[in-house]
Structure formats: structure tokens, C-alpha cells
Amino acid sequence: MPFWSHKPRLHLSPSRHLAGLLLCLFLSPSLLAAELAEGLNLNGFYTLGAVYSDSSGASVATKADPRQVGQGELNLDSSLLGLQLDYAATDRLNFTLQAISSAQDDFDPRLEWAYLNYDLGNDYQLRAGEMKMSLLQGTELRYVGYSRLWARPLVTQSGASGFDDYTGFDLLKTTQLGDYNLTLQASYGRAEHHRDIVDNRDIKLLLGQIEKDGSWVKAALMHARYDVDTPTGRHLKDNATVYMASIETELWFNAWQINAGLAAGSADLAPDDQLAYLSLGYRFGDMTPYILGSRVRQRFDASEFRSLTPPPPPPMGPPPMGPPPAAPGLPDGTDTRDTLAIGLRYDLGSSYALKMQLEHWRSEQQSNPLSGPVKQQGNLFTLSIEGVF
Amino acid sequence: MRCLLLVFALWFSSVAKAELLVVVGEHSPIDKLTQKEVANLFLAKTKQVRDLGRVTTLELDSSQQKAEFYQKVASKGPAQINSYWTTLIFTGKGKPPKAFKEFQKLINELSTNPSAITYLPADRVTAKLKVVFTFP
């Protein structure tokens, strides 16, 4: 039965959601960024969005843990409002605070960025405070829908192996190489994981971006060390490591816009990730129709836990031939999710856009130890207004 | 013939009034900029001009003038330039030029700050300002 014939079930918390949506509408697209006082500026971004799903298995996320969208559900959880306050204490020292308030959190605000930025001169910047990961998977602009062509973020759940935020230092340098602009970033700090059982020791990031006439290529590499406990407090592993790498590009050929990216991560006691996407859009005046394909793959290896679980008592008979079995009851195998979407971005004004996206997804889950391989598929329709001020 | 000349003069003057010029204060160390340097400064890709030190970019808060300027330096329309600033502002990696609502305050800043630079229509450029770039 086609998805449009389902009668949608609405998921929202009426009073808080209504208040949040009214707030988004009140902050109309024509509201300009405000200079509140000398050196004090307020900017913001918002998404007023609805996602309809004709099956279960898809997710919507405006925080680290995504929420599954039910079959026939009309979900409004992707709506959010972000505010950023910048204070230029001097012409070199700047303070920034950014908070978001999302429908998924019942519009309870949370702090996303809080840092000092010091201009060292010669196009060097030093930042210190709480910042977001610059990797593709971390998607530092995940909540700023207006910044991207597509109606939904590429990664709906926490993508930098759960490390989206870190408290530490960034050193940034921009320079020109002929007609090309080069940006380099080195970051060091301690990251927050969205699971309490993971305690990060440190995180390091290196990033390089080269740009010319609006086309750019960006590559990033991240390494983190962490300790893992069980939910009951038993210590599982010290000094676990994760490596993640990504490369992304946006290329412009007249009105054609091509976006592509590849990312991979290898983590101890967590699935190894791979992500690839390719998008093609064409700008007709204020409208940009596009097509987007992506694949996300997670490989679970239960044998990583073999050395961590207590050995079974010795058997009565001779020892079994072959390798010992993987730890029972833990995910083991590869999960894959493919999506193909067509959509349209319509710039209604200079600072807000209407987006529509129809997405078909297919997933194959091989890692579930209880059910065996599971295949699912479905369709999502997204309609949103996104803007900045 | 005189009518034709008059029409031509009126048309030419209207074109000349619309022309945007990149200007600095008379005490600025900058004398000339290339289009690439103008683009890099006003798109927040750099705050330096060769060995002439830091530059502070300013602009008048006029949507028509801004639209025309960014179309010339970056071939971007208003929505595209807003998308561009969005990626910089909300990742803390750049800011648009400081905006002034009043023309006189902009001129005062240019006069007192030798590192300041802006763009103005040709008919608003005064003798105390120095033109460092003219669009071809």
C-alpha cells in the first residue's frame, strides 16, 4: 500500500510543542541579526519540520540519541531553535555561546558551544572552551539546517563514535596558495560521550580544507582514547581507542552542485563505521532540486569482548576444535543502511528556505544475535522551513 | 543632437552613481587591492593584506548594495551569501563585515581607523576616502 494512503498519527507534546512552534514562527525570516549593544551580537537558526514515515525503522534526531519514527507517524521532533550570542570584548578577543532548544527535548534548552576566540594575528586563531567535532560524522552544523541543501542531516545519530562535543583548544590558520584558500585546524581536548559508561581521556583532531570560488575539499582525522565501564559499574577496558577519518567535497560547475563524502571509523568495543554519500543538485533561480544517495555501514565484532568476559568452566570432555565462540548475546555482524532521496530546496527569501524531501531507505541488520538477519525498508517524507537570523 | 547628448549624459551619470568602489580612509596604508584580495577580505578568508597588517571590513546595512557587491566579488546571490555566512558564524570560523545602519557612522569609523575598509557607491565617496579597487 503506498505511503500516501496511510492516515498519519501525530507525535507531539501539545502545549510545549505549540509554544516552541509559535516561537519559531515569531522569529520571522525577516528578523535581522541583532546588535544588542556595542560588540554584542545575537544570531540564530531554526527548523520548523515534519517527517512522515510509512514504516518503523527510520529515526529523527536533534540530539545524540535519535528517536525511532513509527509506522504511519507524522513526527515534528526535528523542529528546533538555536541562539548564538557573540561578544567582541576587544578587536581580537571574542566570547561565543550557542544554545539550542529542540522539540525532541520538549524545548528544554541545552548549551552546544561555549568558547573564547583570540585572534593571534597573521590569520591564526586560538579557541578554548566547549566546541563540536569538525568531522563529517560529528557534523558541527548538524542542527543548522539552513546551512545544507538537504532536508535531513546526513547522519541522524551521533556520528563521531558518540563523541560530538569536546572541551579543549583549537588552533586555526588560514592562508592563500595562489587562487586557493587553505584552512588548517588542530584540536586537542577531552570529549563528552553521550553514554555515561564511556569516559574519554583525550581527543585529537586534524583538519585541512582547500577552497576556490565556492568549491572545496575537506579532510579530517580524529583519534580518541577512552575507558569503558558496564552499566553496573564494572570496569571493562582502559585506554580504548577510536580512529576516524573523513573526506568531503562540494563542487560547483555553473549551476550544478555536487556534494560527496567518505568516512570511516575504527573503535574498540564499538562498531566500526563507514559512510559514503553523493548528491547532485541544480540551481534554477531560487530553487535547487537534488538527488541524494548514501550508505551507512556498521560492523559489530563480538569477539572483542571475548577477553573481557570471564572464561567458562572447563568442559568434561576433550577441548572443542576451532576458535572459541564469540561472546553470546552481543551484536556480531554488519548492519547496512542505504538511502535514495529526491528533494527540493526553495529559497523563499534571502535567509529562509522551504525544503521537501522524499526518501526511500533499505536496511539489513545482521548483527542482532537474537533474531538473525533482518531486512527492512520504508519511505520518509520531510517538509520543513529552515532559516537564520 | 543636443537632446541625444543630454540623454547620453543622464544615462552615463546614472550608471556612474550605481558603481561600487572599495575605499579606505585617507590615512590607510593600503593603496591598491586586487579583486582576489577584496574577495578574500570581505568573505572573511583573511584579515591580512600582504605585509600591510590587519584589516577590518565594514559595510552599510543596505540590502541592495550588499546584494550587488557580493554578486560582483563572489558571484553569489543574497540566499547563497547568507548560506555562506551561516557556515562560518555558527562554527565560529568567520564573521561578516561589521554592519552600520548610518552612513555617517561608517564614514567616521573609516576616518579614525586606518585598518578599516568598506565599499560604497561612487557618489558617496568623499575627498577624505581613498579608492583602492574599482570593479572592471
Short mmCIF file of C-alpha atoms in Angstrom, two decimals, chain A residues 38 44-45 84 91-92 94 98 115 117 119 122-123 127 140 144 146 174 176 179 181 185 211 345 350 388, chain B residues 36 40 45-48 54 61 76 78-80 82-83 86-87 89-95 98-99 101:
data_model
loop_
_atom_site.label_atom_id
_atom_site.label_comp_id
_atom_site.label_asym_id
_atom_site.label_seq_id
_atom_site.Cartn_x
_atom_site.Cartn_y
_atom_site.Cartn_z
CA GLU A 38 28.35 47.63 21.10
CA GLY A 44 20.02 32.36 15.43
CA PHE A 45 18.76 29.49 13.34
CA GLN A 84 24.14 32.33 19.44
CA ASP A 91 39.09 43.59 18.35
CA ARG A 92 40.97 40.33 18.99
CA ASN A 94 35.57 37.22 21.32
CA GLN A 98 25.34 28.84 21.41
CA TYR A 115 34.29 29.27 23.89
CA ASN A 117 38.28 33.04 20.41
CA ASP A 119 42.90 36.42 17.07
CA ASN A 122 48.66 36.53 10.68
CA ASP A 123 45.33 34.70 10.27
CA ARG A 127 39.87 28.92 20.60
CA GLU A 140 29.29 20.57 13.62
CA VAL A 144 21.77 24.34 11.36
CA TYR A 146 19.71 26.23 6.58
CA THR A 174 44.01 30.36 7.06
CA GLN A 176 46.21 31.71 0.42
CA ASP A 179 43.89 31.27 -6.13
CA ASN A 181 42.30 29.34 0.22
CA GLN A 185 42.81 23.17 12.23
CA GLU A 211 38.68 26.15 -1.34
CA ARG A 345 15.24 23.46 -1.64
CA SER A 350 17.41 35.66 1.47
CA VAL A 388 18.74 32.03 10.06
CA LYS B 36 41.01 38.47 -5.26
CA ASN B 40 39.24 37.28 0.47
CA LYS B 45 39.06 34.30 4.36
CA THR B 46 41.78 36.55 5.63
CA LYS B 47 42.25 39.62 7.81
CA GLN B 48 45.64 40.48 6.36
CA ARG B 54 45.25 43.62 9.80
CA ASP B 61 23.40 47.77 6.15
CA LYS B 76 26.63 34.73 -5.03
CA PRO B 78 21.62 37.00 -1.28
CA ALA B 79 20.45 33.50 -0.29
CA GLN B 80 23.77 31.94 -1.25
CA ASN B 82 23.60 34.01 3.70
CA SER B 83 24.23 30.25 3.48
CA THR B 86 25.80 30.64 8.18
CA THR B 87 28.56 28.03 7.88
CA ILE B 89 29.10 32.19 12.01
CA PHE B 90 27.70 29.03 13.60
CA THR B 91 31.07 27.22 13.58
CA GLY B 92 32.91 30.31 14.81
CA LYS B 93 35.26 30.35 11.83
CA GLY B 94 34.40 33.77 10.50
CA LYS B 95 32.10 36.77 10.68
CA LYS B 98 30.70 44.91 10.73
CA ALA B 99 27.41 46.45 9.65
CA LYS B 101 22.95 51.39 9.83
#
